[in-house]
Amino acid sequence: MNTALTLRQKGLLVVASLLGFELLLLGGLNWLLSDAEKQIARHQRAQAVIASLQRLSSLRERANSGVLIQQFFKDRPDSARFHETFQKHLDAIPLQLDKIRDLIKDDANGSKKLAELDRYTRLGVSLIEQQRQFYIAQNTFEERMTTARLAGILFQTSHWTESLLEDYEKIEKEVSPLEEESRKRLAQALWVMAAINIVIAVVIGQMFVKSIISRLSIITANSNNLASGAKLNAPLEGSDEIVELDHVFHNMAKRLAESAQMKQEFVQMISHDLRTPLTAILGTFELLNSGAYGELSERGLSRVGDAANESQRLIAMINELLDIERLESGNMQLMREQLDLQPIIRRSIEAVSVIASARKIQFEAGSENPTVNVDGDRIVQILINLLGNAVKYSPEGGVIHVNVSDQEQLVRIEVVDQGPGIPEHEQSSIFERFKQIESVDYKRSGSSGLGLAICKALVESHGGRIGVSSEEGKGSCFWFTLPKLSKNTEAIQQSDTQ
């Protein structure tokens, strides 16, 4: 369907097309209905003519019988029996002829025959009247002559009546099957037209909907591509509302990309500009603390130590910002290799042992030592983050467990603490950037809210998954999985087995 039209115009075009087909179908149906009505009218007219001719014959026969009755009883013309047995039937004959004439007025051949029938019938009626008068006058000779003439006239009326009856009985026989055929054709046409109408509506509707759905699917694919960072499909061509929406989407994606690029550059610039002076400040605090600039009072040493700690926290936050930007932009390269897991766990525990010992917290690690295909430094970074959180939120004198389980192609690592636990409704969101748990215990920690987001990005970049299971008041279990073998190693092993 032409995309130069708007959706409104396309909708009107579909409706107009359907209406056009409806008019064509109604025209065909009207023709069939008209033909059926003509056949029915012919059949009914033939039946009416046949009934009228039979009625005319009956009236004529009753009038003749009435003549015989009057010859026997010699009733007066104004008597009731005279009227019932003779005059009533005689008077009805012209009326019946008029009725027949009206029925067959459009039939030229029938009208000619009826004219002859009318002429002989009226002549017969006149002769019957004369015969009646001659009988009353007892004019036997004239009565017999009239009777002889009447017999010839009656023969002619019977002849023309039978001729008309034959014609219309023939018409009735011909029209009856035609009428039935017309009814059948009309019924069939109704079903066929209904089917055609449905097919046309479905086909046109499908064409219209297919054009919309196919292009909406492209916009949907672009939305998924934008979310995953993949390349967008080419802009749609045309001028309707869907094309306009696609163009707006591409413009939005372009601006988002520009905004993301500006944000990345801004973060990198700020991080670099902040980290350099903060490193210098931290170095100065360390010199002050070591007495390089003279001895400080105990209170001064405490304040310098606090300032040094805050400087280290700011540098760590800046490093986290840089890490997560590199991960999201795909600029962080993983140096993956086959490594034993236990040395990585020991390095991580040693890194947080100082803050753990200050709170008398102990670590218990499993002895399993599977080989994993990872960037060792990044796994240490993940474990330090998880272990550091566990130390922060565990009670003094608590125990933190580090469990390792071998699961076919994956290794699962768990960090289990005895902290306050995490509410169930917040467990799905704690791996988002800057997300912190709405609890006093957690807010006091001073966390930046970036650590778990970095862990998630690093685990997923290794092809693993990360999650948490926790119950309030019963501690938390943070877990993540890592691949045991690289893709190249898997391919080599598969070729060896084959």
Tab-separated table of C-alpha atoms in Angstrom:
chain	number	residue	atom	x	y	z
A	1	MET	CA	0.000	0.000	0.000
A	2	ASN	CA	1.336	3.426	-0.952
A	3	THR	CA	3.155	4.947	2.035
A	4	ALA	CA	2.800	8.444	0.549
A	5	LEU	CA	-0.742	8.463	1.975
A	6	THR	CA	-1.465	9.145	5.630
A	7	LEU	CA	-3.080	6.472	7.809
A	8	ARG	CA	-6.333	8.451	7.714
A	9	GLN	CA	-6.270	8.511	3.904
A	10	LYS	CA	-5.434	4.806	3.784
A	11	GLY	CA	-8.314	4.045	6.119
A	12	LEU	CA	-10.700	6.052	3.940
A	13	LEU	CA	-9.349	4.257	0.861
A	14	VAL	CA	-10.011	0.866	2.461
A	15	VAL	CA	-13.551	1.904	3.416
A	16	ALA	CA	-14.204	3.314	-0.079
A	17	SER	CA	-12.911	0.096	-1.691
A	18	LEU	CA	-15.163	-2.029	0.491
A	19	LEU	CA	-18.150	0.217	-0.248
A	20	GLY	CA	-17.424	-0.023	-3.987
A	21	PHE	CA	-17.392	-3.810	-3.832
A	22	GLU	CA	-20.554	-3.721	-1.725
A	23	LEU	CA	-22.318	-1.626	-4.382
A	24	LEU	CA	-21.255	-4.052	-7.128
A	25	LEU	CA	-22.482	-6.997	-5.095
A	26	LEU	CA	-25.756	-5.231	-4.304
A	27	GLY	CA	-26.207	-4.453	-8.021
A	28	GLY	CA	-25.785	-8.124	-8.917
A	29	LEU	CA	-28.102	-9.155	-6.107
A	30	ASN	CA	-30.715	-6.634	-7.219
A	31	TRP	CA	-30.624	-8.031	-10.768
A	32	LEU	CA	-31.117	-11.579	-9.509
A	33	LEU	CA	-33.908	-10.446	-7.206
A	34	SER	CA	-35.623	-8.580	-10.059
A	35	ASP	CA	-35.395	-11.648	-12.294
A	36	ALA	CA	-36.828	-13.836	-9.540
A	37	GLU	CA	-39.674	-11.369	-8.987
A	38	LYS	CA	-40.471	-11.374	-12.723
A	39	GLN	CA	-40.655	-15.159	-12.801
A	40	ILE	CA	-42.865	-15.186	-9.707
A	41	ALA	CA	-45.146	-12.500	-11.223
A	42	ARG	CA	-45.454	-14.479	-14.498
A	43	HIS	CA	-46.266	-17.636	-12.577
A	44	GLN	CA	-48.864	-15.900	-10.427
A	45	ARG	CA	-50.437	-14.157	-13.482
A	46	ALA	CA	-50.635	-17.466	-15.357
A	47	GLN	CA	-52.335	-19.081	-12.372
A	48	ALA	CA	-54.770	-16.144	-12.092
A	49	VAL	CA	-55.614	-16.310	-15.823
A	50	ILE	CA	-56.173	-20.080	-15.636
A	51	ALA	CA	-58.440	-19.664	-12.592
A	52	SER	CA	-60.391	-16.855	-14.309
A	53	LEU	CA	-60.857	-18.889	-17.506
A	54	GLN	CA	-62.056	-21.847	-15.469
A	55	ARG	CA	-64.412	-19.534	-13.610
A	56	LEU	CA	-65.665	-18.158	-16.974
A	57	SER	CA	-66.349	-21.699	-18.259
A	58	SER	CA	-68.164	-22.503	-15.042
A	59	LEU	CA	-70.347	-19.376	-15.349
A	60	ARG	CA	-71.167	-20.184	-18.955
A	61	GLU	CA	-72.135	-23.749	-18.086
A	62	ARG	CA	-74.288	-22.588	-15.178
A	63	ALA	CA	-76.050	-20.050	-17.422
A	64	ASN	CA	-76.811	-22.829	-19.937
A	65	SER	CA	-78.118	-25.006	-17.127
A	66	GLY	CA	-80.229	-22.098	-15.940
A	67	VAL	CA	-81.857	-21.906	-19.395
A	68	LEU	CA	-82.917	-25.537	-19.084
A	69	ILE	CA	-84.225	-24.959	-15.545
A	70	GLN	CA	-86.255	-21.956	-16.697
A	71	GLN	CA	-87.677	-23.946	-19.620
A	72	PHE	CA	-89.025	-26.365	-17.061
A	73	PHE	CA	-90.252	-23.965	-14.333
A	74	LYS	CA	-91.135	-20.953	-16.539
A	75	ASP	CA	-90.167	-18.473	-13.746
A	76	ARG	CA	-90.754	-14.784	-14.048
A	77	PRO	CA	-87.550	-12.675	-14.695
A	78	ASP	CA	-87.977	-10.929	-11.325
A	79	SER	CA	-88.250	-14.150	-9.309
A	80	ALA	CA	-85.496	-15.254	-6.895
A	81	ARG	CA	-84.976	-18.644	-8.540
A	82	PHE	CA	-84.675	-17.019	-11.951
A	83	HIS	CA	-81.962	-14.782	-10.541
A	84	GLU	CA	-80.087	-17.529	-8.672
A	85	THR	CA	-80.201	-20.169	-11.421
A	86	PHE	CA	-79.711	-17.995	-14.500
A	87	GLN	CA	-79.464	-14.228	-14.338
A	88	LYS	CA	-76.712	-14.077	-11.678
A	89	HIS	CA	-74.388	-16.268	-13.752
A	90	LEU	CA	-75.194	-14.435	-16.946
A	91	ASP	CA	-74.416	-11.042	-15.375
A	92	ALA	CA	-71.064	-12.312	-13.990
A	93	ILE	CA	-69.752	-13.393	-17.410
A	94	PRO	CA	-68.867	-9.824	-18.674
A	95	LEU	CA	-67.228	-9.000	-15.334
A	96	GLN	CA	-65.085	-12.139	-15.552
A	97	LEU	CA	-64.107	-11.242	-19.112
A	98	ASP	CA	-63.011	-7.792	-17.941
A	99	LYS	CA	-60.906	-9.385	-15.204
A	100	ILE	CA	-59.199	-11.683	-17.707
A	101	ARG	CA	-58.635	-8.775	-20.061
A	102	ASP	CA	-56.869	-6.848	-17.296
A	103	LEU	CA	-54.659	-9.851	-16.487
A	104	ILE	CA	-53.465	-10.428	-20.055
A	105	LYS	CA	-53.321	-6.846	-21.288
A	106	ASP	CA	-49.523	-7.133	-21.789
A	107	ASP	CA	-49.883	-10.369	-23.789
A	108	ALA	CA	-50.569	-9.445	-27.437
A	109	ASN	CA	-51.347	-13.003	-28.574
A	110	GLY	CA	-53.524	-13.680	-25.543
A	111	SER	CA	-55.355	-10.387	-26.014
A	112	LYS	CA	-56.256	-11.378	-29.599
A	113	LYS	CA	-57.636	-14.720	-28.461
A	114	LEU	CA	-59.499	-13.053	-25.617
A	115	ALA	CA	-61.053	-10.604	-28.083
A	116	GLU	CA	-62.441	-13.545	-30.054
A	117	LEU	CA	-63.573	-15.222	-26.848
A	118	ASP	CA	-65.220	-11.985	-25.715
A	119	ARG	CA	-66.984	-11.563	-29.048
A	120	TYR	CA	-68.362	-15.103	-29.079
A	121	THR	CA	-69.214	-14.998	-25.369
A	122	ARG	CA	-71.186	-11.781	-25.667
A	123	LEU	CA	-72.873	-13.150	-28.801
A	124	GLY	CA	-73.719	-16.312	-26.859
A	125	VAL	CA	-75.167	-14.264	-23.999
A	126	SER	CA	-77.290	-12.365	-26.500
A	127	LEU	CA	-78.510	-15.625	-28.093
A	128	ILE	CA	-79.343	-17.050	-24.647
A	129	GLU	CA	-81.475	-13.957	-23.995
A	130	GLN	CA	-83.188	-14.369	-27.378
A	131	GLN	CA	-83.747	-18.070	-26.777
A	132	ARG	CA	-85.348	-17.168	-23.446
A	133	GLN	CA	-87.653	-14.628	-25.126
A	134	PHE	CA	-88.635	-16.998	-27.933
A	135	TYR	CA	-89.415	-19.666	-25.358
A	136	ILE	CA	-91.670	-17.280	-23.401
A	137	ALA	CA	-93.397	-16.210	-26.671
A	138	GLN	CA	-93.740	-19.918	-27.548
A	139	ASN	CA	-92.096	-19.265	-30.884
A	140	THR	CA	-90.847	-22.774	-31.349
A	141	PHE	CA	-89.250	-22.262	-34.752
A	142	GLU	CA	-87.203	-19.239	-33.755
A	143	GLU	CA	-86.314	-20.905	-30.484
A	144	ARG	CA	-84.881	-23.910	-32.299
A	145	MET	CA	-83.011	-21.749	-34.788
A	146	THR	CA	-81.521	-19.756	-31.917
A	147	THR	CA	-80.597	-22.964	-30.099
A	148	ALA	CA	-78.799	-24.207	-33.227
A	149	ARG	CA	-76.882	-20.949	-33.572
A	150	LEU	CA	-76.105	-20.993	-29.823
A	151	ALA	CA	-74.572	-24.444	-30.139
A	152	GLY	CA	-72.102	-23.109	-32.733
A	153	ILE	CA	-71.365	-20.075	-30.601
A	154	LEU	CA	-70.788	-22.256	-27.528
A	155	PHE	CA	-68.392	-24.391	-29.528
A	156	GLN	CA	-66.399	-21.275	-30.481
A	157	THR	CA	-66.315	-19.973	-26.896
A	158	SER	CA	-65.157	-23.395	-25.696
A	159	HIS	CA	-62.512	-23.442	-28.439
A	160	TRP	CA	-61.079	-20.015	-27.556
A	161	THR	CA	-61.299	-20.728	-23.840
A	162	GLU	CA	-59.394	-24.008	-24.267
A	163	SER	CA	-56.845	-22.250	-26.474
A	164	LEU	CA	-56.188	-19.618	-23.819
A	165	LEU	CA	-56.071	-22.288	-21.112
A	166	GLU	CA	-53.513	-24.288	-23.080
A	167	ASP	CA	-51.360	-21.185	-23.575
A	168	TYR	CA	-51.336	-20.237	-19.907
A	169	GLU	CA	-51.006	-23.780	-18.636
A	170	LYS	CA	-47.952	-24.035	-20.856
A	171	ILE	CA	-46.632	-20.740	-19.436
A	172	GLU	CA	-47.267	-22.022	-15.903
A	173	LYS	CA	-45.322	-25.228	-16.611
A	174	GLU	CA	-42.458	-23.270	-18.154
A	175	VAL	CA	-42.324	-20.618	-15.430
A	176	SER	CA	-42.617	-22.971	-12.463
A	177	PRO	CA	-39.103	-24.503	-12.855
A	178	LEU	CA	-37.724	-21.081	-13.823
A	179	GLU	CA	-39.173	-19.630	-10.640
A	180	GLU	CA	-37.580	-22.410	-8.597
A	181	GLU	CA	-34.290	-21.911	-10.427
A	182	SER	CA	-34.427	-18.176	-9.726
A	183	ARG	CA	-34.960	-18.847	-6.042
A	184	LYS	CA	-31.994	-21.238	-5.974
A	185	ARG	CA	-29.785	-18.788	-7.854
A	186	LEU	CA	-30.790	-16.031	-5.446
A	187	ALA	CA	-29.947	-18.172	-2.409
A	188	GLN	CA	-26.633	-19.254	-3.958
A	189	ALA	CA	-25.830	-15.673	-4.886
A	190	LEU	CA	-26.418	-14.557	-1.302
A	191	TRP	CA	-23.929	-17.129	0.007
A	192	VAL	CA	-21.388	-16.424	-2.741
A	193	MET	CA	-21.669	-12.660	-2.266
A	194	ALA	CA	-21.292	-13.007	1.495
A	195	ALA	CA	-18.171	-15.155	0.985
A	196	ILE	CA	-16.733	-12.721	-1.592
A	197	ASN	CA	-17.450	-9.816	0.729
A	198	ILE	CA	-15.649	-11.532	3.609
A	199	VAL	CA	-12.670	-12.458	1.417
A	200	ILE	CA	-12.383	-8.932	0.026
A	201	ALA	CA	-12.641	-7.415	3.510
A	202	VAL	CA	-9.990	-9.804	4.858
A	203	VAL	CA	-7.621	-9.270	1.905
A	204	ILE	CA	-7.879	-5.469	1.938
A	205	GLY	CA	-7.731	-5.384	5.739
A	206	GLN	CA	-4.706	-7.704	5.713
A	207	MET	CA	-2.917	-5.494	3.192
A	208	PHE	CA	-3.637	-2.449	5.325
A	209	VAL	CA	-2.698	-4.113	8.630
A	210	LYS	CA	0.374	-5.841	7.175
A	211	SER	CA	1.772	-2.507	6.030
A	212	ILE	CA	1.300	-1.077	9.516
A	213	ILE	CA	2.534	-4.120	11.460
A	214	SER	CA	5.638	-4.639	9.304
A	215	ARG	CA	6.750	-1.075	9.876
A	216	LEU	CA	5.800	-1.061	13.557
A	217	SER	CA	7.915	-4.210	13.953
A	218	ILE	CA	10.870	-2.243	12.533
A	219	ILE	CA	10.289	0.492	15.123
A	220	THR	CA	10.036	-2.189	17.839
A	221	ALA	CA	13.300	-3.738	16.620
A	222	ASN	CA	14.892	-0.290	16.697
A	223	SER	CA	13.732	0.124	20.310
A	224	ASN	CA	15.381	-3.179	21.237
A	225	ASN	CA	18.505	-2.229	19.295
A	226	LEU	CA	18.657	1.105	21.073
A	227	ALA	CA	18.328	-0.621	24.450
A	228	SER	CA	21.075	-3.135	23.616
A	229	GLY	CA	23.351	-0.630	21.908
A	230	ALA	CA	23.059	-2.282	18.463
A	231	LYS	CA	22.835	-0.391	15.173
A	232	LEU	CA	19.380	0.915	14.226
A	233	ASN	CA	17.598	-0.060	11.012
A	234	ALA	CA	17.524	2.482	8.193
A	235	PRO	CA	14.783	5.152	8.458
A	236	LEU	CA	11.469	4.274	6.803
A	237	GLU	CA	10.416	5.986	3.591
A	238	GLY	CA	7.054	7.653	3.090
A	239	SER	CA	5.001	10.386	4.691
A	240	ASP	CA	2.394	8.796	6.933
A	241	GLU	CA	2.221	8.884	10.725
A	242	ILE	CA	4.285	5.705	11.212
A	243	VAL	CA	7.123	7.078	9.087
A	244	GLU	CA	6.936	10.324	11.055
A	245	LEU	CA	7.141	8.309	14.307
A	246	ASP	CA	10.167	6.409	12.946
A	247	HIS	CA	11.910	9.667	12.050
A	248	VAL	CA	11.189	11.073	15.519
A	249	PHE	CA	12.614	7.855	17.022
A	250	HIS	CA	15.808	8.127	14.948
A	251	ASN	CA	16.208	11.766	15.954
A	252	MET	CA	15.694	10.790	19.589
A	253	ALA	CA	18.256	7.965	19.280
A	254	LYS	CA	20.723	10.379	17.692
A	255	ARG	CA	20.282	12.883	20.505
A	256	LEU	CA	20.580	10.141	23.125
A	257	ALA	CA	23.821	8.969	21.528
A	258	GLU	CA	25.135	12.525	21.499
A	259	SER	CA	24.030	12.981	25.097
A	260	ALA	CA	25.701	9.705	26.160
A	261	GLN	CA	28.894	10.720	24.375
A	262	MET	CA	28.869	14.123	26.056
A	263	LYS	CA	28.198	12.496	29.433
A	264	GLN	CA	31.040	10.029	28.944
A	265	GLU	CA	33.427	12.780	27.951
A	266	PHE	CA	32.253	14.910	30.855
A	267	VAL	CA	32.706	12.078	33.393
A	268	GLN	CA	36.138	11.263	32.027
A	269	MET	CA	37.181	14.877	32.092
A	270	ILE	CA	35.855	15.527	35.603
A	271	SER	CA	37.243	12.240	36.888
A	272	HIS	CA	40.686	13.011	35.500
A	273	ASP	CA	40.607	16.605	36.736
A	274	LEU	CA	39.501	15.481	40.193
A	275	ARG	CA	41.659	12.407	40.595
A	276	THR	CA	44.942	14.222	39.944
A	277	PRO	CA	44.519	16.914	42.642
A	278	LEU	CA	42.947	14.383	45.045
A	279	THR	CA	45.988	12.129	44.658
A	280	ALA	CA	48.228	15.098	45.446
A	281	ILE	CA	46.071	15.992	48.463
A	282	LEU	CA	46.158	12.389	49.699
A	283	GLY	CA	49.957	12.385	49.350
A	284	THR	CA	50.144	15.578	51.392
A	285	PHE	CA	47.992	14.055	54.137
A	286	GLU	CA	50.232	11.002	54.237
A	287	LEU	CA	53.310	13.263	54.590
A	288	LEU	CA	51.620	15.175	57.376
A	289	ASN	CA	50.692	11.933	59.082
A	290	SER	CA	54.286	10.644	58.817
A	291	GLY	CA	55.690	13.842	60.460
A	292	ALA	CA	57.470	15.106	57.360
A	293	TYR	CA	56.256	18.631	58.157
A	294	GLY	CA	56.701	18.398	61.883
A	295	GLU	CA	55.027	16.624	64.727
A	296	LEU	CA	51.246	17.012	64.991
A	297	SER	CA	49.097	16.777	68.045
A	298	GLU	CA	46.976	13.721	68.607
A	299	ARG	CA	43.908	15.701	67.590
A	300	GLY	CA	45.678	16.948	64.454
A	301	LEU	CA	46.740	13.414	63.505
A	302	SER	CA	43.095	12.288	63.924
A	303	ARG	CA	41.827	15.060	61.653
A	304	VAL	CA	44.529	14.341	59.038
A	305	GLY	CA	43.600	10.644	59.138
A	306	ASP	CA	39.920	11.458	58.612
A	307	ALA	CA	40.768	13.734	55.696
A	308	ALA	CA	43.004	11.059	54.171
A	309	ASN	CA	40.200	8.471	54.473
A	310	GLU	CA	37.705	10.803	52.778
A	311	SER	CA	40.209	11.492	50.008
A	312	GLN	CA	40.678	7.764	49.475
A	313	ARG	CA	36.864	7.334	49.387
A	314	LEU	CA	36.566	10.079	46.738
A	315	ILE	CA	39.347	8.530	44.637
A	316	ALA	CA	37.633	5.119	44.927
A	317	MET	CA	34.319	6.671	43.819
A	318	ILE	CA	36.008	8.334	40.845
A	319	ASN	CA	37.619	5.030	39.889
A	320	GLU	CA	34.206	3.345	40.117
A	321	LEU	CA	32.679	5.999	37.842
A	322	LEU	CA	35.440	5.466	35.292
A	323	ASP	CA	35.063	1.688	35.493
A	324	ILE	CA	31.313	1.697	34.936
A	325	GLU	CA	31.595	4.158	32.038
A	326	ARG	CA	34.242	1.971	30.392
A	327	LEU	CA	32.111	-1.128	30.924
A	328	GLU	CA	28.942	0.433	29.493
A	329	SER	CA	30.765	1.947	26.530
A	330	GLY	CA	32.577	-1.351	25.804
A	331	ASN	CA	36.015	0.197	26.228
A	332	MET	CA	37.127	-2.129	29.036
A	333	GLN	CA	39.188	-5.036	27.707
A	334	LEU	CA	39.173	-8.247	29.731
A	335	MET	CA	42.481	-10.128	29.954
A	336	ARG	CA	40.957	-13.590	30.224
A	337	GLU	CA	42.977	-16.705	31.012
A	338	GLN	CA	42.550	-20.110	32.636
A	339	LEU	CA	43.097	-19.543	36.382
A	340	ASP	CA	42.573	-21.506	39.582
A	341	LEU	CA	39.881	-19.918	41.680
A	342	GLN	CA	41.337	-20.355	45.205
A	343	PRO	CA	44.290	-17.906	44.725
A	344	ILE	CA	41.778	-15.285	43.501
A	345	ILE	CA	39.621	-15.809	46.597
A	346	ARG	CA	42.640	-15.582	48.935
A	347	ARG	CA	43.794	-12.317	47.312
A	348	SER	CA	40.330	-10.849	47.790
A	349	ILE	CA	40.059	-11.893	51.443
A	350	GLU	CA	43.528	-10.479	52.175
A	351	ALA	CA	42.504	-7.162	50.603
A	352	VAL	CA	39.638	-6.687	53.094
A	353	SER	CA	41.252	-8.450	56.090
A	354	VAL	CA	42.434	-5.158	57.637
A	355	ILE	CA	38.919	-3.693	57.927
A	356	ALA	CA	37.549	-7.117	58.895
A	357	SER	CA	40.058	-7.650	61.721
A	358	ALA	CA	39.224	-4.231	63.145
A	359	ARG	CA	35.688	-5.569	63.706
A	360	LYS	CA	36.829	-9.108	64.641
A	361	ILE	CA	35.090	-10.585	61.594
A	362	GLN	CA	36.356	-13.912	60.321
A	363	PHE	CA	36.238	-15.513	56.841
A	364	GLU	CA	35.539	-19.159	56.055
A	365	ALA	CA	36.240	-20.236	52.453
A	366	GLY	CA	35.557	-23.592	50.812
A	367	SER	CA	38.400	-25.732	49.534
A	368	GLU	CA	37.125	-26.373	46.012
A	369	ASN	CA	39.535	-25.020	43.417
A	370	PRO	CA	38.008	-25.186	39.896
A	371	THR	CA	39.685	-23.616	36.909
A	372	VAL	CA	37.859	-20.647	35.403
A	373	ASN	CA	38.345	-18.594	32.251
A	374	VAL	CA	38.420	-15.033	33.623
A	375	ASP	CA	40.297	-11.791	34.021
A	376	GLY	CA	41.744	-12.429	37.478
A	377	ASP	CA	42.058	-8.773	38.505
A	378	ARG	CA	38.423	-8.093	37.642
A	379	ILE	CA	37.183	-11.109	39.624
A	380	VAL	CA	39.250	-9.873	42.580
A	381	GLN	CA	37.531	-6.494	42.116
A	382	ILE	CA	34.097	-8.196	42.217
A	383	LEU	CA	34.937	-10.225	45.327
A	384	ILE	CA	36.477	-7.245	47.151
A	385	ASN	CA	33.287	-5.311	46.525
A	386	LEU	CA	31.034	-8.118	47.772
A	387	LEU	CA	33.313	-8.980	50.728
A	388	GLY	CA	33.662	-5.302	51.641
A	389	ASN	CA	29.864	-4.923	51.727
A	390	ALA	CA	29.597	-8.083	53.838
A	391	VAL	CA	32.137	-6.708	56.326
A	392	LYS	CA	30.318	-3.343	56.483
A	393	TYR	CA	26.932	-4.826	57.321
A	394	SER	CA	27.930	-7.874	59.393
A	395	PRO	CA	27.787	-7.618	63.191
A	396	GLU	CA	31.058	-7.345	65.116
A	397	GLY	CA	32.587	-10.771	65.635
A	398	GLY	CA	30.549	-12.264	62.784
A	399	VAL	CA	31.552	-14.843	60.193
A	400	ILE	CA	31.484	-14.428	56.405
A	401	HIS	CA	31.359	-17.582	54.283
A	402	VAL	CA	32.781	-17.816	50.762
A	403	ASN	CA	31.335	-20.917	49.068
A	404	VAL	CA	32.341	-22.380	45.704
A	405	SER	CA	30.273	-24.982	43.788
A	406	ASP	CA	31.188	-26.616	40.484
A	407	GLN	CA	28.211	-26.719	38.073
A	408	GLU	CA	29.170	-28.397	34.759
A	409	GLN	CA	30.281	-25.505	32.508
A	410	LEU	CA	29.901	-22.873	35.246
A	411	VAL	CA	31.274	-22.163	38.705
A	412	ARG	CA	29.020	-20.548	41.316
A	413	ILE	CA	30.607	-18.360	44.012
A	414	GLU	CA	28.645	-17.227	47.068
A	415	VAL	CA	29.408	-14.587	49.691
A	416	VAL	CA	27.185	-15.216	52.722
A	417	ASP	CA	27.037	-12.670	55.560
A	418	GLN	CA	25.156	-12.272	58.845
A	419	GLY	CA	23.966	-8.736	58.165
A	420	PRO	CA	20.478	-7.203	58.501
A	421	GLY	CA	19.238	-8.717	55.235
A	422	ILE	CA	17.621	-7.022	52.242
A	423	PRO	CA	13.855	-6.470	51.824
A	424	GLU	CA	12.423	-8.642	49.046
A	425	HIS	CA	10.947	-5.707	47.110
A	426	GLU	CA	14.421	-4.098	46.837
A	427	GLN	CA	16.429	-7.181	45.848
A	428	SER	CA	15.778	-6.769	42.096
A	429	SER	CA	16.967	-3.140	42.001
A	430	ILE	CA	20.127	-3.110	44.115
A	431	PHE	CA	22.318	-3.828	41.070
A	432	GLU	CA	21.250	-0.545	39.432
A	433	ARG	CA	23.452	2.540	39.425
A	434	PHE	CA	23.316	4.702	42.561
A	435	LYS	CA	20.641	2.464	44.040
A	436	GLN	CA	20.773	2.205	47.820
A	437	ILE	CA	18.558	0.272	50.196
A	438	GLU	CA	16.079	2.447	52.102
A	439	SER	CA	17.298	1.460	55.543
A	440	VAL	CA	19.148	3.401	58.236
A	441	ASP	CA	21.772	0.664	58.603
A	442	TYR	CA	22.613	0.784	54.908
A	443	LYS	CA	22.497	4.572	54.563
A	444	ARG	CA	25.025	4.999	57.356
A	445	SER	CA	27.632	3.082	55.352
A	446	GLY	CA	28.251	6.045	53.024
A	447	SER	CA	28.229	3.805	49.939
A	448	SER	CA	28.242	5.449	46.497
A	449	GLY	CA	25.736	2.951	45.088
A	450	LEU	CA	28.035	2.029	42.192
A	451	GLY	CA	29.790	-1.069	43.532
A	452	LEU	CA	27.066	-3.649	42.792
A	453	ALA	CA	26.364	-2.070	39.381
A	454	ILE	CA	30.054	-2.536	38.519
A	455	CYS	CA	29.946	-6.123	39.792
A	456	LYS	CA	26.954	-6.856	37.605
A	457	ALA	CA	28.594	-5.348	34.517
A	458	LEU	CA	31.860	-7.262	35.119
A	459	VAL	CA	30.093	-10.593	35.724
A	460	GLU	CA	27.935	-10.211	32.612
A	461	SER	CA	30.971	-9.235	30.525
A	462	HIS	CA	32.441	-12.627	31.558
A	463	GLY	CA	29.241	-14.359	30.380
A	464	GLY	CA	27.951	-15.036	33.888
A	465	ARG	CA	25.016	-13.988	36.063
A	466	ILE	CA	24.773	-12.311	39.456
A	467	GLY	CA	22.024	-12.249	42.055
A	468	VAL	CA	21.089	-12.184	45.722
A	469	SER	CA	18.920	-14.204	48.066
A	470	SER	CA	18.134	-12.638	51.387
A	471	GLU	CA	15.656	-12.495	54.234
A	472	GLU	CA	15.367	-9.545	56.572
A	473	GLY	CA	17.131	-10.203	59.864
A	474	LYS	CA	18.851	-13.375	58.574
A	475	GLY	CA	21.697	-12.075	56.428
A	476	SER	CA	22.268	-12.122	52.671
A	477	CYS	CA	23.798	-14.443	50.090
A	478	PHE	CA	25.306	-12.662	47.066
A	479	TRP	CA	26.196	-15.109	44.284
A	480	PHE	CA	27.594	-14.993	40.775
A	481	THR	CA	28.573	-17.536	38.120
A	482	LEU	CA	31.660	-17.715	35.907
A	483	PRO	CA	32.484	-19.857	32.854
A	484	LYS	CA	34.975	-22.656	33.416
A	485	LEU	CA	36.286	-22.711	29.839
A	486	SER	CA	36.791	-20.173	27.059
A	487	LYS	CA	34.938	-20.593	23.764
A	488	ASN	CA	38.183	-21.545	22.021
A	489	THR	CA	38.873	-24.269	24.603
A	490	GLU	CA	35.328	-25.603	24.191
A	491	ALA	CA	35.768	-25.755	20.423
A	492	ILE	CA	39.062	-27.647	20.770
A	493	GLN	CA	37.538	-30.128	23.228
A	494	GLN	CA	34.533	-30.713	20.948
A	495	SER	CA	36.827	-31.372	17.957
A	496	ASP	CA	38.887	-33.809	20.058
A	497	THR	CA	35.786	-35.750	21.116
A	498	GLN	CA	34.602	-35.930	17.507
